[in-house]
XYZ file of C-alpha atoms in Angstrom:
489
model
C -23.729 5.489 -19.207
C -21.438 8.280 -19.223
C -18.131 7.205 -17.745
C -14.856 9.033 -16.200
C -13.195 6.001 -14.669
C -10.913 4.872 -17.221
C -10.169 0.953 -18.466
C -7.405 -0.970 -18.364
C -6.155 -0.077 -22.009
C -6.626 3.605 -21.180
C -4.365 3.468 -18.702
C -2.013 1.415 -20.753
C -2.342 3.844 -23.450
C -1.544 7.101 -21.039
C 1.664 5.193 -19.755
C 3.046 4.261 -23.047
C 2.549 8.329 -23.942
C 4.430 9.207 -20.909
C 8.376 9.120 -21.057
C 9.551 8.955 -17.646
C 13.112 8.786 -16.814
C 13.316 4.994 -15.319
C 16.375 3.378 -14.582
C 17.745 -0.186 -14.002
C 20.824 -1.976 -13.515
C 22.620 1.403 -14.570
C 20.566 1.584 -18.048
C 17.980 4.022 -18.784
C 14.590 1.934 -20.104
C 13.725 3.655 -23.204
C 11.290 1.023 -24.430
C 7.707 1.166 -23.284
C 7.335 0.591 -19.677
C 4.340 -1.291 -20.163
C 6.227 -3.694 -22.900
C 9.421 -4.471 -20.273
C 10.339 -7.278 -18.244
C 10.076 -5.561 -14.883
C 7.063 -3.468 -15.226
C 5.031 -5.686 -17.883
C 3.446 -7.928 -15.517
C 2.155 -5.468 -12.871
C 0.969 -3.077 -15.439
C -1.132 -5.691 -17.055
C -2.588 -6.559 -13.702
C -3.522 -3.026 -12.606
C -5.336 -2.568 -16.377
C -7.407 -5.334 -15.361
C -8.218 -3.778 -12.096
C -9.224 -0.713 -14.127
C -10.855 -3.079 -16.468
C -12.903 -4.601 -13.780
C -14.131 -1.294 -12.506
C -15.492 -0.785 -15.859
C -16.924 -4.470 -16.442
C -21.146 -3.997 -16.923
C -21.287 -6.554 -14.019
C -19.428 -4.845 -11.440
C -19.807 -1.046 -12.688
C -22.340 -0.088 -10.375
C -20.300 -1.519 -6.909
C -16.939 -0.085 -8.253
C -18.100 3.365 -9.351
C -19.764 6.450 -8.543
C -21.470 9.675 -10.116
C -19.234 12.879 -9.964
C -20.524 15.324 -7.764
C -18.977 17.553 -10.662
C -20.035 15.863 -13.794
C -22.345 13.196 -13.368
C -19.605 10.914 -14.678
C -18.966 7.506 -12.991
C -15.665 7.760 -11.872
C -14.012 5.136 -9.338
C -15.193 4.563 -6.106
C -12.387 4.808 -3.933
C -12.336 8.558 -4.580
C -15.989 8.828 -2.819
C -15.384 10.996 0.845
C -18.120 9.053 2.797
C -20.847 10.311 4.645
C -22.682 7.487 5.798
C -21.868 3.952 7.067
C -23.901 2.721 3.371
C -20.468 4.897 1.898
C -18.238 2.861 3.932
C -19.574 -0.064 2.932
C -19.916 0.447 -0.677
C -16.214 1.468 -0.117
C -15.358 -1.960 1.458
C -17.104 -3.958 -1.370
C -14.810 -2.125 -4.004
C -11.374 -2.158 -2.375
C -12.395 -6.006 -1.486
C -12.752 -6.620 -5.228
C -9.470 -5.091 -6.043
C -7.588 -7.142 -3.445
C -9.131 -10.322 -4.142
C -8.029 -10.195 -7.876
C -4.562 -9.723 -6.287
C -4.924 -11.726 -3.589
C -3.363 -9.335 -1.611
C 0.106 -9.216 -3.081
C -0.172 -5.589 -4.515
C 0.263 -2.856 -1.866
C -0.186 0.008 -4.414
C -3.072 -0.581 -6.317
C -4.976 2.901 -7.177
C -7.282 2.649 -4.133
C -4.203 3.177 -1.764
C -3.631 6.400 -3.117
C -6.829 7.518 -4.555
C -8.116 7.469 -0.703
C -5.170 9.067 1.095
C -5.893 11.951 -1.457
C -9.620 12.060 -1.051
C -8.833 11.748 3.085
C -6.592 14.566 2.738
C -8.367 16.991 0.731
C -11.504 16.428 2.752
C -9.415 18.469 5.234
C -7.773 20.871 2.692
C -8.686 23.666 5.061
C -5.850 22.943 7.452
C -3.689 24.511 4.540
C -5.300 27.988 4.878
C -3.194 28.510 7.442
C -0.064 28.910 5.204
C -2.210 30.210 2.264
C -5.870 29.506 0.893
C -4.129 28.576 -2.607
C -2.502 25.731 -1.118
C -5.982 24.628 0.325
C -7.099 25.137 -3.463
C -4.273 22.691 -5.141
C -5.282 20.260 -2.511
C -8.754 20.108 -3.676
C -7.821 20.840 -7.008
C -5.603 17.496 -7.392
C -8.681 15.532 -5.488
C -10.776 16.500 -8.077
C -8.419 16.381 -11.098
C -7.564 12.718 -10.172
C -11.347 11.988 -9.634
C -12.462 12.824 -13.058
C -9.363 11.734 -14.747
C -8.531 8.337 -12.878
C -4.955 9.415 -12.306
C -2.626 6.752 -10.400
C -0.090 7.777 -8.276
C 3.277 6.483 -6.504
C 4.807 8.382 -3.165
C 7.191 8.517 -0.961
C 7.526 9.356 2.794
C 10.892 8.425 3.210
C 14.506 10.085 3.028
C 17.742 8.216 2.116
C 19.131 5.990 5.289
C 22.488 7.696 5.550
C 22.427 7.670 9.496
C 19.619 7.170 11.424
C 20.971 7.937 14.704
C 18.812 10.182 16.674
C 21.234 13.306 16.800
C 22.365 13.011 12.998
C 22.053 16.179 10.929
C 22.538 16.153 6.910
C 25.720 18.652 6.672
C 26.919 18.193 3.298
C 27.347 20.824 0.144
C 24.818 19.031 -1.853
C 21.610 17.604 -0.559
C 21.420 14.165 0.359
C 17.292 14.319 1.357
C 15.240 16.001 -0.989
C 14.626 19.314 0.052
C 14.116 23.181 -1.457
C 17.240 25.059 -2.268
C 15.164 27.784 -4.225
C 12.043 29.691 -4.107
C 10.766 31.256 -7.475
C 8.270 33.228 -8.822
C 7.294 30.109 -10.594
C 7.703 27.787 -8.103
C 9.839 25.506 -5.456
C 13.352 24.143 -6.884
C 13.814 20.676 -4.789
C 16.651 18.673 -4.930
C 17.994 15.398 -3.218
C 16.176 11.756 -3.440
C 13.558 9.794 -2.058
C 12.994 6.197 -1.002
C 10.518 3.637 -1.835
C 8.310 4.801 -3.841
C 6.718 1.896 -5.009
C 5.348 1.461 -8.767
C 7.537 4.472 -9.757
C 7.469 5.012 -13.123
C 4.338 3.523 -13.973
C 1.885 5.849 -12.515
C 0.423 9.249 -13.780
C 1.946 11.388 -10.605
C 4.077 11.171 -8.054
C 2.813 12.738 -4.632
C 5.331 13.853 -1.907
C 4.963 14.148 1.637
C 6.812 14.770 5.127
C 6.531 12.099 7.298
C 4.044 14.128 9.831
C 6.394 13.923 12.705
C 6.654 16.853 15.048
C 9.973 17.353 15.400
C 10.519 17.959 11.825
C 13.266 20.456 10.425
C 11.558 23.140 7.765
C 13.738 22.476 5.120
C 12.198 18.757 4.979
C 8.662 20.218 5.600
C 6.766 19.916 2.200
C 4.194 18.622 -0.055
C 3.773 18.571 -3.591
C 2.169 16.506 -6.665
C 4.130 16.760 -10.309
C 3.326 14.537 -13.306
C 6.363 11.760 -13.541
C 7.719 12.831 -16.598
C 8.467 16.223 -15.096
C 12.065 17.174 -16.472
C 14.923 16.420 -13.577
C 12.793 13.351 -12.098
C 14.634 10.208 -12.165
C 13.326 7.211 -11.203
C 16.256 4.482 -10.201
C 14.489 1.164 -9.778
C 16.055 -1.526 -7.436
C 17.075 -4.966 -8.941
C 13.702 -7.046 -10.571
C 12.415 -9.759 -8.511
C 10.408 -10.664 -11.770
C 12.737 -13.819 -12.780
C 10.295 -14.911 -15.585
C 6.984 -14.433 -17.491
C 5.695 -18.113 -16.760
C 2.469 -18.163 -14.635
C 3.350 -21.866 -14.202
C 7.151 -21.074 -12.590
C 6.307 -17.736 -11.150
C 2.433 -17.754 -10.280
C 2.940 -14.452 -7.944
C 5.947 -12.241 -9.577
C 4.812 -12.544 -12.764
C 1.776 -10.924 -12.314
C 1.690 -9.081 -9.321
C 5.467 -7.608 -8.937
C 5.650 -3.503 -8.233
C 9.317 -2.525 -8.347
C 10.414 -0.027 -5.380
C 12.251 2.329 -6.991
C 14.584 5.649 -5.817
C 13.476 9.417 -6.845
C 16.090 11.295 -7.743
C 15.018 15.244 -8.003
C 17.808 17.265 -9.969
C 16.903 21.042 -9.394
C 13.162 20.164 -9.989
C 10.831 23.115 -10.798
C 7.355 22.182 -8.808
C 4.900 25.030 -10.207
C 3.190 26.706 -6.846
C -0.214 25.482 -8.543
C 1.256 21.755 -7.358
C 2.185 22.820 -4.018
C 0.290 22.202 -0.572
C 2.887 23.708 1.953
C 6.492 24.189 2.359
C 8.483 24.768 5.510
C 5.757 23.647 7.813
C 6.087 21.433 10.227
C 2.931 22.009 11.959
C 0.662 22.001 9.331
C 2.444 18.588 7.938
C 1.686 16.998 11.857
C -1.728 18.392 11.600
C -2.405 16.996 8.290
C -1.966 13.820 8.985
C -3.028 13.606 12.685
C -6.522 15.518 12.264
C -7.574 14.544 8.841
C -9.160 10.946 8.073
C -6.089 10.111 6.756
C -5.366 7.544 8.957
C -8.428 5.934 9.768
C -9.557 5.344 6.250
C -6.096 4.333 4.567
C -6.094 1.601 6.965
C -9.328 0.435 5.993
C -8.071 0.290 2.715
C -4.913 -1.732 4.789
C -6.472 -3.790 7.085
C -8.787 -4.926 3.848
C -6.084 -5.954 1.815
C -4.147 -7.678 4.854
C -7.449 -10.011 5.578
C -7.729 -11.023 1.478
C -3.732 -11.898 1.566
C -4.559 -14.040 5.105
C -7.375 -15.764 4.017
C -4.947 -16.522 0.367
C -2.011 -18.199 2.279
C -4.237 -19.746 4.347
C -6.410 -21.171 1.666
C -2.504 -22.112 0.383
C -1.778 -23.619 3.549
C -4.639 -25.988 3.353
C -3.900 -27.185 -0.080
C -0.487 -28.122 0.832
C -1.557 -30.363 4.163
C -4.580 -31.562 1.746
C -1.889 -32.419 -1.085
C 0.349 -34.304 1.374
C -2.551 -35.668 3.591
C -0.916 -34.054 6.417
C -4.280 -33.415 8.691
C -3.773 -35.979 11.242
C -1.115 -34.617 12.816
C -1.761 -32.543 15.754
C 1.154 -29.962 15.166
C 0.065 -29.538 11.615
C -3.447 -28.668 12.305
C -2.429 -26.019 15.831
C -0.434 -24.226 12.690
C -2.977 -23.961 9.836
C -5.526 -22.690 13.456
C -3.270 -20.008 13.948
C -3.725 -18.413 10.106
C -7.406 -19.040 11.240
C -7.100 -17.114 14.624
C -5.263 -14.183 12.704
C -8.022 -13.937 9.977
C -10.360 -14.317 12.575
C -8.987 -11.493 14.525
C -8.432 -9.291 11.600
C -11.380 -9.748 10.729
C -13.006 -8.976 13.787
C -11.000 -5.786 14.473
C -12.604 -4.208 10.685
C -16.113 -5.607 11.754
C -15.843 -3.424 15.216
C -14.171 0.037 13.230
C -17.135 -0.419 10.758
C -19.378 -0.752 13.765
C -18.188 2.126 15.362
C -17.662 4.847 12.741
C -18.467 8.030 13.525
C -18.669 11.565 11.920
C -15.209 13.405 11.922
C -14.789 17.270 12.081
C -14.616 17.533 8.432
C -17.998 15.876 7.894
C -16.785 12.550 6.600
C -17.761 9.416 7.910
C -14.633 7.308 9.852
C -14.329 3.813 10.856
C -12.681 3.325 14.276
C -9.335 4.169 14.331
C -7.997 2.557 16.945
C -9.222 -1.117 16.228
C -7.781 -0.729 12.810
C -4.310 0.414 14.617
C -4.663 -2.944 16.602
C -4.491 -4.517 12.980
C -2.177 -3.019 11.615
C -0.270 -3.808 14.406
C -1.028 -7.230 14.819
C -0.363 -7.863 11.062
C 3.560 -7.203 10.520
C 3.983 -9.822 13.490
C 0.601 -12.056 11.932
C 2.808 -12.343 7.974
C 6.167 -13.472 8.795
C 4.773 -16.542 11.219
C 2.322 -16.887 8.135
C 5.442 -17.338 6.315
C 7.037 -19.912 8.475
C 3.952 -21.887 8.633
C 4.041 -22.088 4.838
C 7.732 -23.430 5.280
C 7.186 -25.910 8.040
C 4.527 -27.629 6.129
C 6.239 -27.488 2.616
C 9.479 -28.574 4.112
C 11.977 -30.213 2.142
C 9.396 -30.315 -0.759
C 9.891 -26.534 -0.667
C 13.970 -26.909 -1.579
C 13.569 -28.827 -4.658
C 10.590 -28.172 -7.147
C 10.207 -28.626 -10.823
C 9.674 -26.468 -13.475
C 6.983 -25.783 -16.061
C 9.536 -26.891 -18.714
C 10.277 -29.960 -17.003
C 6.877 -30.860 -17.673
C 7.411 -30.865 -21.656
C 10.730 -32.172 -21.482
C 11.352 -36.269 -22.029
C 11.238 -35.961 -18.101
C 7.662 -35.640 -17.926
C 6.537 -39.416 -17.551
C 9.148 -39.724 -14.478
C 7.997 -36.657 -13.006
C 4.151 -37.365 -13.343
C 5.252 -40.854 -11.486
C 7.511 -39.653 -8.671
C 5.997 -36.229 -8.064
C 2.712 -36.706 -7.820
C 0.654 -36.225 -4.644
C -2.192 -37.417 -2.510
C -5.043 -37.342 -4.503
C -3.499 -35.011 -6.929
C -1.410 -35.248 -10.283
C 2.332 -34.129 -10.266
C 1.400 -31.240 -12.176
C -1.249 -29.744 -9.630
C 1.091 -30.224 -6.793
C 3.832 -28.526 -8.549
C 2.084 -25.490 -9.404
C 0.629 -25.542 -5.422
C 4.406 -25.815 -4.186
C 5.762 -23.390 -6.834
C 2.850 -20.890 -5.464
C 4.333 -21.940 -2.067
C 8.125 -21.343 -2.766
C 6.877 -18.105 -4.607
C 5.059 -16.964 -1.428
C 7.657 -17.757 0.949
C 10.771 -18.344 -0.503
C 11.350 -16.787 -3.662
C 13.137 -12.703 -3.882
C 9.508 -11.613 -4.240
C 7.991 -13.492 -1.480
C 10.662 -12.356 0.745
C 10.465 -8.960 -0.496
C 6.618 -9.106 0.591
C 7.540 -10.004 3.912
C 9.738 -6.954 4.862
C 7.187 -4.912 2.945
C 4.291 -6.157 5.612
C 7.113 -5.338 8.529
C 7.171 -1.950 7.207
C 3.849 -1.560 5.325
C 2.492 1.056 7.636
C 5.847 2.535 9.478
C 8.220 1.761 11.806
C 6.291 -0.969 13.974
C 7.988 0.415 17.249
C 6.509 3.976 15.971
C 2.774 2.157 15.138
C 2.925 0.600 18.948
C 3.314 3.963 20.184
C 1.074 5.682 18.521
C -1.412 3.264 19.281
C 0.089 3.475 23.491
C -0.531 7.234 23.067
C -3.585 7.402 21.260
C -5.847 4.817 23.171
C -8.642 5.832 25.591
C -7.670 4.258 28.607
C -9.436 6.502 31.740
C -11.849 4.683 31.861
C -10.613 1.367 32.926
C -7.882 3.081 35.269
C -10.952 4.758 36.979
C -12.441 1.353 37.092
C -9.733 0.242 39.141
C -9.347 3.486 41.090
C -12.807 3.059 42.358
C -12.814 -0.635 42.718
C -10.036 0.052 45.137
C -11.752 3.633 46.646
C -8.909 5.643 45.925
C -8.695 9.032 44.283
C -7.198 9.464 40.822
C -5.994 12.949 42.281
C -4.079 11.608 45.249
C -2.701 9.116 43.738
C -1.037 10.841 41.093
C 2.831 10.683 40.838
C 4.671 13.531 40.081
C-alpha cells in the first residue's frame, strides 16, 4: 500500500531538519525542538497521532487515496461530498481527540481542514487574480500529498483595543506590507497566538474576516517557518516536568502559544492568496465551508474533552465515595447535560448537512454555532465542578517521588482512598489538579473562552445568522396581524 501520509518519526525527522528561529525566556533554542523541554512532549504526542494514522489497524478509517496520486494521504484533507465523507471524517478527527483527550487544540486536523474548506472555494480569489486562486489550491494539494502541519494566527498585538484606535507609529506594530516587489510582499510587524509555533512545517496567515477591515491588514499568505526574518517568541512553559506520574496532562499534551515576529519578510507571490482586500478576506470566510466544517472538527474535540473530565469527575466522587450526596450527584448531571447537549447539537448538523455552492457537503452550521457557544460557558463550570469535589484534597497532593522516598509506607497508610490504594488516588487527584489547577489547566480554560473568537462576537454572529421568520410569522398569524403593518421604522 502506497502511502503519502507520513508517520510519527517522519515528522520528527522533518522538524529536527528545520531550523526555525524559536525563542524563550530571552534565549534563542538552538537544540532540536523536538529534544527540548517545552516542545518535547507535544511533539512526541502529535508523532503518535501521525503514527496512528499509519497503524495497519486504523489505516483504512484515517486515510484516503489521492485524487492526484493514488497515495493514502490523511483523511482530514478529504473535501466531502456525501454524508458517508462526513462521517468517515468524524471517525478520524474522533480518533485523534480521544488519544488527546481533548487537551490539544492544534492537532493537524484543525488546520488540514480549514485549508481543504478554503481551497474548496479558491475561486473567490479570482477576483483579485486567478494566480492567487492557483496558490490556494496549490498549498491544498501540496499539504495533501506531503502531510504538512501548520500553526496560524488571526490575531494582531493588543496595544489598544478601543473601538476608534488607529496604529500611528513609524514602525509597525501589526504585521502588515510596507513593500511590494517583483518577487513578492515585504511584511513586517508581529502576530499573536499562534499556537505550536515552531514545531510545524508552515505557518498560514490570515485577516480576521471582519468587514470593516483597513487594507493594509488585509492579507493572506503561507511561508515555510524557517523562512529568514521569522521569529518565533514563545511565552513562558507551562511544562513544569517530564513525569507522567506528577504532570499526567502537560507533559504530554502541552502546545506553547508563541509570538511571530516578521522582520522585513519576503513572502514569494507563489505563497500569496490576496493582499489589500477586505472583501475578498469577509467573503472567504463567510461563503466558504470554512466555518461549518472547522467546527465540526471543534465541536468534536469539545465532546471527547467533556466526556474526559467527566469520566474524571466520576473517579474522584467514586474514590471518595461521595455519591450519596445530593449536591454531588446535581454537579457530576450537569457534565452529563453538557455532553448530552453537545452531543446532540453534532448529531442534528450531521443530520442536516446539505450541499454548499462549492459542491462540498456541510453539516449544519448553525447547531454547531449553538456549541460552540454553549462550550466556553460549558468548560470553566466543568472546571469548578472538578474543584468543588476535589476540595481541599486538591491543595495538597503528593508527588511521584514521594512514593520512592522512606515516606512511602506513611503515605500508602494515610493517603489512600475508598476502595483504592494511595497511589491510584494520587495519580486521579494529580490528573485533577493538572486539569483544573495547574498553569496548564488554567491555560486550557482561557483557551476554551477564546477557542473560537471573541464569545460576544460568536453570540452575534449566531443572533445575525439564525433563521428566525418563520417562528415570528408563527406568531404574526397566531395573532392575525400583518408582518407589513406591523413593521417599525
Amino acid at each position: 500500500m502506497k502511502l503519502a501520509a507520513i508517520s510519527g518519526r517522519e515528522y520528527l525527522t522533518r522538524m529536527d531538519q528545520m531550523k526555525p528561529n524559536v525563542w524563550i525566556r530571552g534565549e534563542q533554542i538552538t537544540e532540536k525542538l523536538s529534544a527540548h523541554p517545552v516542545y518535547k512532549g507535544a511533539m512526541l504526542t502529535k508523532a503518535s497521532l501521525y503514527d496512528l494514522q499509519v497503524h495497519p489497524d486504523f489505516i483504512e478509517n484515517m486515510t484516503f487515496k489521492s485524487p492526484k496520486t493514488n497515495q493514502r494521504v490523511g483523511l482530514s484533507y478529504l473535501q466531502p461530498k456525501t454524508k458517508e465523507d462526513l462521517e468517515a471524517r468524524k471517525f478520524m478527527m474522533k480518533t485523534w481527540a480521544s488519544k488527546t483527550a481533548g487537551m490539544m487544540g492544534r492537532t493537524p486536523d484543525y488546520l488540514n481542514t480549514v485549508i481543504m474548506a478554503l481551497s474548496s472555494s479558491a475561486s473567490l480569489l479570482n477576483d483579485q487574480d486567478e494566480e492567487f486562486s492557483k496558490n490556494l489550491i496549490n498549498l491544498y494539494e501540496t499539504a495533501r500529498e506531503r502531510d504538512l502541519s501548520f500553526t496560524h494566527s488571526f490575531i494582531n498585538p493588543q496595544i489598544n483595543r478601543s473601538s476608534t484606535y488607529d496604529e500611528i507609529t513609524a514602525q509597525p506594530i501589526a504585521t502588515k506590507i510596507i513593500k511590494k516587489t517583483s518577487d513578492g510582499l515585504i511584511v513586517k510587524g508581529a502576530r499573536l497566538l499562534a499556537t505550536q509555533g515552531g514545531m510545524t512545517d508552515e505557518v498560514l496567515i490570515f485577516p480576521s474576516g471582519a468587514k470593516n477591515m483597513e487594507e493594509e491588514y488585509a492579507f493572506s499568505f503561507s511561508i515555510p517557518t524557517d523562512t529568514n526574518g521569522v521569529k518565533f517568541i514563545c511565552r513562558e512553559s507551562y511544562n513544569q516536568g517530564a513525569s507522567h506520574f506528577n504532570y499526567p496532562l502537560s507533559s504530554r499534551f502541552h502546545e506553547i502559544d508563541t509570538m511571530i515576529i516578521f522582520d522585513n519578510v519576503l513572502v514569494p507571490w507563489e505563497r500569496v492568496f490576496f493582499y489589500h482586500r477586505p472583501d475578498i478576506a469577509y467573503q472567504l470566510f463567510s461563503r466558504s465551508s470554512f466555518t461549518p466544517l472547522t467546527l465540526q472538527q471543534v465541536v468534536i474535540r469539545q465532546i471527547t474533552k467533556t466526556e474526559f473530565i467527566l469520566g474524571l469527575a466520576q473517579l474522584m466522587v467514586n474514590t471518595l465515595n461521595l455519591s450519596e450526596y445530593h449536591h454531588i450527584r446535581e454537579k457530576i448531571s450537569e457534565v452529563i447535560i453538557g455532553l448530552e447537549t453537545m452531543n446532540a447539537l453534532l448529531d442534528r448538523a450531521d443530520k442536516q448537512a446539505s450541499i454548499d455552492e462549492w459542491g462540498t457537503m456541510i453539516p449544519n452550521t448553525h447547531s454547531l454555532y449553538v456549541a460552540v457557544n454553549m462550550f466556553p460557558k460549558l468548560y470553566p463550570r466543568m472546571i469548578e465542578i472538578l474543584q468543588l469535589i476535589g476540595a481541599g484534597g486538591l491543595v495538597a497532593i503528593q508527588t511521584e517521588e514521594d512514593f520512592h522516598s522512606p515516606l512511602q509506607k506513611d503515605l500508602n497508610h494515610y493517603c489512600q482512598g475508598s476502595g483504592c490504594n494511595a497511589v491510584t488516588k494520587t495519580k486521579i487527584f494529580r490528573l485533577a489538579w493538572d486539569v483544573a489547577m495547574s498553569a496548564f489547566g488554567t491555560r486550557q480554560t482561557q483557551y476554551e473562552r477564546y477557542f473560537f473568537g471573541d464569545p460576544i462576537r460568536l453570540s452575534s454572529n449566531l443572533y445575525m445568522g439564525y433563521p428566525r421568520d418563520k417562528y415570528t410569522n408563527q406568531v404574526e398569524e397566531f395573532l392575525d396581524i400583518s408582518h407589513t403593518n406591523e413593521q417599525s421604522s
